[in-house]
Coordinates of C-alpha atoms in Angstrom, one line a residue:
M89 CA 101.2 97.2 114.5
H90 CA 102.3 92.9 114.4
V91 CA 99.0 91.5 115.5
P92 CA 99.0 88.3 117.5
D93 CA 96.5 85.5 117.3
G94 CA 93.3 86.1 119.0
F95 CA 92.7 89.7 118.5
I96 CA 90.7 89.2 114.9
D97 CA 88.5 86.2 114.8
A98 CA 88.8 83.2 112.6
P99 CA 86.8 83.8 109.9
T100 CA 88.0 87.3 109.2
S101 CA 91.3 85.8 109.7
A102 CA 90.7 83.4 106.8
V103 CA 89.4 86.2 104.5
T104 CA 92.5 88.2 105.0
G105 CA 94.6 85.2 104.5
V106 CA 93.3 84.3 101.0
V107 CA 93.7 88.2 100.7
A108 CA 97.3 88.1 101.3
A109 CA 98.0 84.9 99.4
T110 CA 96.2 86.6 96.3
A111 CA 98.5 89.8 96.7
V112 CA 101.5 88.0 96.9
A113 CA 100.4 85.6 93.9
V114 CA 100.0 88.9 92.0
S115 CA 103.0 90.5 93.4
L116 CA 105.2 87.5 92.3
R117 CA 104.2 88.2 88.6
G118 CA 104.3 92.0 89.1
A119 CA 107.8 91.5 90.5
R120 CA 109.0 90.1 87.1
R121 CA 109.0 93.8 85.5
E122 CA 110.2 95.2 88.3
L123 CA 113.4 93.4 88.6
D124 CA 116.8 92.8 86.6
E125 CA 120.1 91.6 86.8
R126 CA 121.3 94.5 89.5
T127 CA 118.0 95.0 91.4
A128 CA 117.0 91.5 92.1
P129 CA 119.9 91.0 94.9
L130 CA 119.0 94.3 96.4
A131 CA 115.7 93.2 96.7
G132 CA 116.5 90.6 99.3
L133 CA 118.6 93.4 101.0
V134 CA 115.7 95.6 101.1
A135 CA 114.1 92.7 103.1
A136 CA 116.8 92.3 105.3
F137 CA 117.4 96.1 105.9
I138 CA 113.6 96.5 106.8
F139 CA 114.2 93.3 109.5
A140 CA 116.8 95.2 111.0
V141 CA 115.0 98.6 111.6
Q142 CA 112.0 96.7 113.0
M143 CA 113.9 95.7 115.7
L144 CA 114.7 99.3 116.6
N145 CA 111.9 100.5 118.6
F146 CA 111.7 104.6 119.1
P147 CA 109.8 106.4 121.3
V148 CA 106.6 108.2 120.1
A149 CA 104.5 109.3 123.3
A150 CA 104.5 108.5 127.2
G151 CA 104.7 104.9 127.5
T152 CA 104.5 104.0 124.0
S153 CA 107.1 103.2 121.0
G154 CA 107.3 102.6 117.4
H155 CA 109.0 100.9 114.8
L156 CA 109.0 101.2 110.8
L157 CA 106.8 99.2 108.7
G158 CA 108.5 99.3 105.9
G159 CA 105.9 99.5 102.6
A160 CA 106.9 102.5 101.4
L161 CA 110.5 102.4 101.9
A162 CA 110.5 99.1 100.1
A163 CA 108.2 100.1 97.1
I164 CA 110.1 103.3 96.1
L165 CA 113.4 101.4 96.4
V166 CA 112.8 98.4 94.6
G167 CA 108.8 98.8 93.4
P168 CA 105.8 98.1 94.7
F169 CA 104.8 94.6 93.5
T170 CA 108.5 93.7 94.9
G171 CA 108.2 95.9 97.8
V172 CA 105.0 93.8 99.0
L173 CA 107.0 90.4 98.6
C174 CA 110.1 92.5 100.5
V175 CA 107.5 92.8 103.7
S176 CA 105.8 89.8 103.2
V177 CA 109.3 87.7 104.0
V178 CA 109.8 89.7 106.8
L179 CA 106.8 88.9 108.4
L180 CA 106.9 85.5 107.8
M181 CA 110.6 85.3 109.1
Q182 CA 109.4 87.2 112.2
G183 CA 106.1 84.6 113.0
V184 CA 108.0 81.6 111.9
L185 CA 111.4 82.1 113.6
F186 CA 111.1 85.2 116.8
A187 CA 107.0 84.3 117.6
D188 CA 106.4 88.1 116.3
G189 CA 103.1 88.5 114.8
G190 CA 100.5 85.6 115.3
L191 CA 100.7 82.5 112.7
T192 CA 96.8 82.9 112.4
A193 CA 97.3 86.0 112.2
L194 CA 99.9 86.2 109.2
G195 CA 96.8 87.3 106.9
V196 CA 96.0 90.2 108.8
N197 CA 99.5 91.4 109.2
I198 CA 100.7 90.8 105.6
T199 CA 97.2 92.8 104.7
N200 CA 98.1 95.7 106.8
M201 CA 102.1 96.0 106.7
A202 CA 102.5 94.9 103.3
I203 CA 99.8 95.4 101.2
V204 CA 97.9 98.4 102.6
T205 CA 101.2 100.4 103.7
T206 CA 102.9 99.7 100.1
V207 CA 99.4 100.6 97.9
V208 CA 99.0 104.0 99.7
A209 CA 102.7 104.6 99.7
Y210 CA 103.5 104.1 96.2
A211 CA 100.3 105.9 94.9
V212 CA 101.2 109.0 97.4
F213 CA 105.0 108.5 96.0
R214 CA 104.2 108.8 92.1
L215 CA 101.1 111.6 92.9
L216 CA 103.8 113.6 94.6
V217 CA 106.7 113.1 91.9
K218 CA 104.3 114.0 89.3
V219 CA 103.6 117.4 90.5
L220 CA 106.7 118.5 92.0
P221 CA 109.7 119.9 90.5
R222 CA 111.9 117.2 89.2
G223 CA 114.9 116.4 91.2
R224 CA 116.5 114.6 93.6
R225 CA 115.0 116.6 96.5
S226 CA 111.4 116.1 95.3
I227 CA 112.1 112.1 95.9
T228 CA 113.3 112.8 98.6
V229 CA 110.1 115.0 100.1
A230 CA 107.8 112.3 98.2
S231 CA 109.5 109.4 100.1
F232 CA 108.9 111.4 103.5
A233 CA 105.0 111.9 102.8
A234 CA 104.2 108.8 101.2
A235 CA 105.9 107.1 104.5
L236 CA 103.9 109.3 106.6
L237 CA 100.4 108.6 105.5
S238 CA 101.2 104.6 104.7
V239 CA 101.3 104.3 108.5
P240 CA 97.6 105.4 109.8
A241 CA 96.8 104.0 106.9
A242 CA 97.9 100.8 108.2
A243 CA 96.1 101.4 111.2
L244 CA 93.0 102.0 109.8
A245 CA 92.7 98.9 107.9
F246 CA 93.6 97.3 111.5
T247 CA 90.5 98.9 112.8
L248 CA 88.0 98.1 110.0
M249 CA 89.5 94.4 110.3
Y250 CA 88.4 94.9 114.0
A251 CA 85.3 96.0 113.3
V252 CA 84.2 93.3 111.1
G253 CA 86.3 90.3 113.4
G254 CA 87.4 91.7 116.5
T255 CA 86.7 89.2 119.7
T256 CA 86.2 91.7 122.3
D257 CA 83.6 94.3 122.6
V258 CA 85.1 97.5 122.5
S259 CA 84.0 100.7 121.6
L260 CA 84.8 101.1 117.7
G261 CA 85.4 104.6 117.9
K262 CA 87.6 104.2 120.5
V263 CA 90.1 102.0 118.7
A264 CA 89.9 104.1 115.7
T265 CA 91.2 107.1 117.7
A266 CA 93.9 105.3 119.6
M267 CA 95.3 103.7 117.2
V268 CA 95.0 106.2 113.9
G269 CA 96.3 108.6 116.9
V270 CA 99.4 107.0 118.1
H271 CA 99.8 105.9 114.6
V272 CA 100.4 109.2 113.1
L273 CA 103.4 110.1 115.7
I274 CA 104.8 106.5 114.6
G275 CA 104.5 107.8 110.8
L276 CA 106.4 110.4 111.2
G277 CA 109.7 107.9 112.4
E278 CA 108.8 106.0 109.6
A279 CA 108.7 109.0 107.1
T280 CA 112.2 109.9 108.8
I281 CA 113.7 107.2 108.6
T282 CA 112.2 106.7 104.8
A283 CA 113.3 109.8 103.4
L284 CA 116.8 109.3 104.9
T285 CA 117.4 106.1 103.6
V286 CA 115.9 107.2 100.0
G287 CA 117.6 109.9 100.1
A288 CA 120.9 108.4 101.0
V289 CA 120.8 105.7 98.1
V290 CA 119.5 108.3 95.3
A291 CA 122.3 110.0 96.3
V292 CA 125.1 107.8 95.1
R293 CA 123.0 105.2 92.9
P294 CA 120.0 106.7 91.6
D295 CA 119.8 104.0 88.8
L296 CA 119.1 101.4 91.8
V297 CA 116.2 103.3 93.2
Y298 CA 113.1 102.0 91.1
G299 CA 111.1 105.3 92.2
A300 CA 114.3 107.3 91.0
R301 CA 113.7 106.1 87.2
D302 CA 112.3 108.9 86.2
L303 CA 115.0 111.1 86.9
R304 CA 117.6 110.2 84.0
Q305 CA 116.6 113.0 81.2
R306 CA 117.2 112.6 77.7
L307 CA 119.8 115.0 76.3
R308 CA 118.9 117.6 73.5
L309 CA 120.8 119.2 70.9
R310 CA 119.6 122.2 68.8
V311 CA 119.9 121.2 65.2
N312 CA 119.0 123.9 62.5
G313 CA 117.8 125.8 65.4
E314 CA 115.5 123.1 67.0
L315 CA 115.8 121.2 70.1
V316 CA 115.9 117.8 69.4
D317 CA 116.5 114.6 71.5
A318 CA 120.2 113.0 71.3
P319 CA 120.7 109.1 70.4
A320 CA 119.7 107.3 73.9
A321 CA 123.4 106.6 75.3
E322 CA 124.9 103.0 75.6
P323 CA 124.1 101.5 78.6
A324 CA 127.1 101.1 81.0
P325 CA 128.9 97.6 81.0
V326 CA 127.0 95.6 83.6
A327 CA 130.5 95.2 85.6
A328 CA 130.9 99.0 85.9
R329 CA 127.6 99.4 87.1
S330 CA 128.0 96.8 89.9
P331 CA 125.6 97.2 93.0
R332 CA 128.1 95.4 95.0
K333 CA 129.1 98.4 97.2
V334 CA 126.0 99.4 97.7
W335 CA 125.0 95.8 98.8
A336 CA 127.9 95.3 101.0
V337 CA 127.3 98.4 102.8
G338 CA 123.9 97.9 103.0
L339 CA 124.2 94.6 104.5
V340 CA 126.7 95.4 106.7
T341 CA 124.9 98.2 108.2
S342 CA 121.9 95.7 109.0
L343 CA 124.0 93.7 110.5
V344 CA 124.9 96.5 112.6
L345 CA 121.9 97.5 113.4
A346 CA 120.3 94.5 114.4
G347 CA 123.6 93.2 116.4
F348 CA 124.4 96.2 118.0
V349 CA 122.0 99.1 118.1
S350 CA 118.9 97.0 118.6
F351 CA 120.2 96.4 122.3
Y352 CA 119.4 100.3 122.6
A353 CA 116.0 100.4 121.6
S354 CA 112.9 101.4 123.5
A355 CA 111.4 98.5 125.6
N356 CA 108.0 100.4 125.7
P357 CA 105.1 98.6 123.7
D358 CA 104.6 99.8 120.2
G359 CA 101.4 101.2 119.1
L360 CA 99.7 98.4 118.8
E361 CA 100.2 96.4 121.7
K362 CA 99.9 99.8 124.0
V363 CA 96.1 100.3 122.2
A364 CA 95.4 97.0 123.3
A365 CA 96.6 96.9 126.7
D366 CA 94.6 100.0 127.4
H367 CA 91.3 99.4 126.1
G368 CA 91.1 95.5 126.2
I369 CA 91.5 94.5 123.0
D370 CA 94.0 91.7 124.0
K371 CA 91.6 90.0 126.3
K372 CA 91.8 87.1 124.6
A373 CA 95.2 86.9 122.9
E374 CA 96.5 83.7 122.6
D375 CA 100.1 82.2 123.0
H376 CA 102.2 82.0 120.0
A377 CA 102.4 79.0 118.4
A378 CA 106.4 79.5 118.1
A379 CA 106.7 80.5 121.4
D380 CA 109.3 77.7 121.9
S381 CA 111.2 78.5 119.1
P382 CA 115.1 79.1 119.9
L383 CA 114.9 82.5 118.8
A384 CA 111.6 83.7 120.4
D385 CA 111.2 87.3 121.3
Y386 CA 114.3 88.0 119.4
G387 CA 116.7 86.4 121.7
V388 CA 118.8 83.0 121.4
K389 CA 117.5 80.5 124.2
D390 CA 120.0 79.2 126.9
V391 CA 122.2 82.5 126.4
T392 CA 121.9 84.5 129.6
D393 CA 123.9 87.7 128.4
A394 CA 120.6 90.4 127.7
R395 CA 123.0 92.1 125.1
L396 CA 124.8 88.9 123.4
S397 CA 121.4 86.9 123.0
G398 CA 119.7 89.7 121.6
G399 CA 122.5 90.8 119.3
L400 CA 122.9 87.1 117.8
A401 CA 119.5 87.0 117.3
G402 CA 119.4 90.3 115.1
V403 CA 122.1 88.7 113.2
I404 CA 120.2 85.3 112.7
G405 CA 117.5 87.3 111.6
V406 CA 119.3 89.5 109.1
G407 CA 121.1 86.6 107.9
V408 CA 118.1 84.2 107.4
T409 CA 116.0 87.1 105.9
V410 CA 118.2 88.1 103.1
V411 CA 119.1 84.6 102.1
A412 CA 115.3 83.9 102.2
G413 CA 114.7 87.1 100.3
S414 CA 117.3 86.7 97.8
A415 CA 116.6 83.3 97.0
V416 CA 112.6 84.3 96.3
F417 CA 113.9 87.1 94.2
W418 CA 116.3 85.6 92.0
A419 CA 113.8 82.8 91.4
V420 CA 111.5 85.2 90.0
R421 CA 114.0 87.0 88.1
R422 CA 114.6 83.8 86.6
R423 CA 111.0 83.0 85.6
R424 CA 111.0 86.8 84.1
T425 CA 113.8 85.5 81.3
G426 CA 112.3 85.0 77.9
H427 CA 109.0 86.1 79.6
P428 CA 106.5 88.0 77.0
A429 CA 105.9 90.6 79.6
D430 CA 110.1 91.1 80.1
V431 CA 110.3 95.0 80.1
S432 CA 113.2 96.8 81.5
P433 CA 112.6 99.0 84.6
A434 CA 112.7 102.0 82.8
S435 CA 109.8 101.3 80.1
T436 CA 107.9 100.7 83.3
S437 CA 108.0 104.1 84.5
G438 CA 104.4 105.2 83.8
A439 CA 103.0 102.5 85.7

């Protein structure tokens, strides 16, 4: 789904750039309400994990592969506003350092992969959580459905952008059918990865999952024959609830996925690349401005061993993304301190 330069014309790219910049600005403000002293460092980790898993292309059909987009996963783990920022950080790192996704198309990619996926996924997730029985299993089921629907939604968004500003003359019906069709299959992989990841974190630390914050139920006591809410328990000391173990496990997992497992990822073109090649959407594709980057195409320049080159690039990418993401989210968290809109995650449960 990483759109290269040249697929969408300059005016449409400029408009999506404005849309993306506005959404990021709104998300920076909204993330102040979602982040606290425990979740701020985890948001940087979520960005790094998404970067790592996006390197793991999986086969979905003959000659086609797909990879995680990550909007649903980020929104459920750290909140929709923070989720937009997580995926945006990943896309920026990929475009600037790895020549993945055009720089003039950055607004297109943020709109498709960060905004559309996050908004659609979180809306579906919240709706399902409200109607499904209360429990951890429902969180996992809702995560699966939300992630599944978010991917074809992003494919449809690209189709609409192509209808407005596509640089080649290809039937819109063909583009829509091919894009949505293949991305429904990719959505199944996205849904599986998202549900497994969310389920794993909910199983060990549900208090760290933004989408599971409603799971904690108030204890009720019977007084004079009537059930009344028990007084709220004092929160555990920060040290006792430290997310350091989760952070460490997540970082190690990301490094292993990007540095080792990525070597075994499918080499087939992803959904957009395949559709573009089959239908001629890529006729006016332009060379990437960062094509000479030392890390272009997820390899380290002058390292001849393919496995070592790709592994080093993946490790560097995870490291740079977690540092950049953590810096952004700590800055947002610091801005929250003393802000009038400062509220706890629990108090935004109706958001």
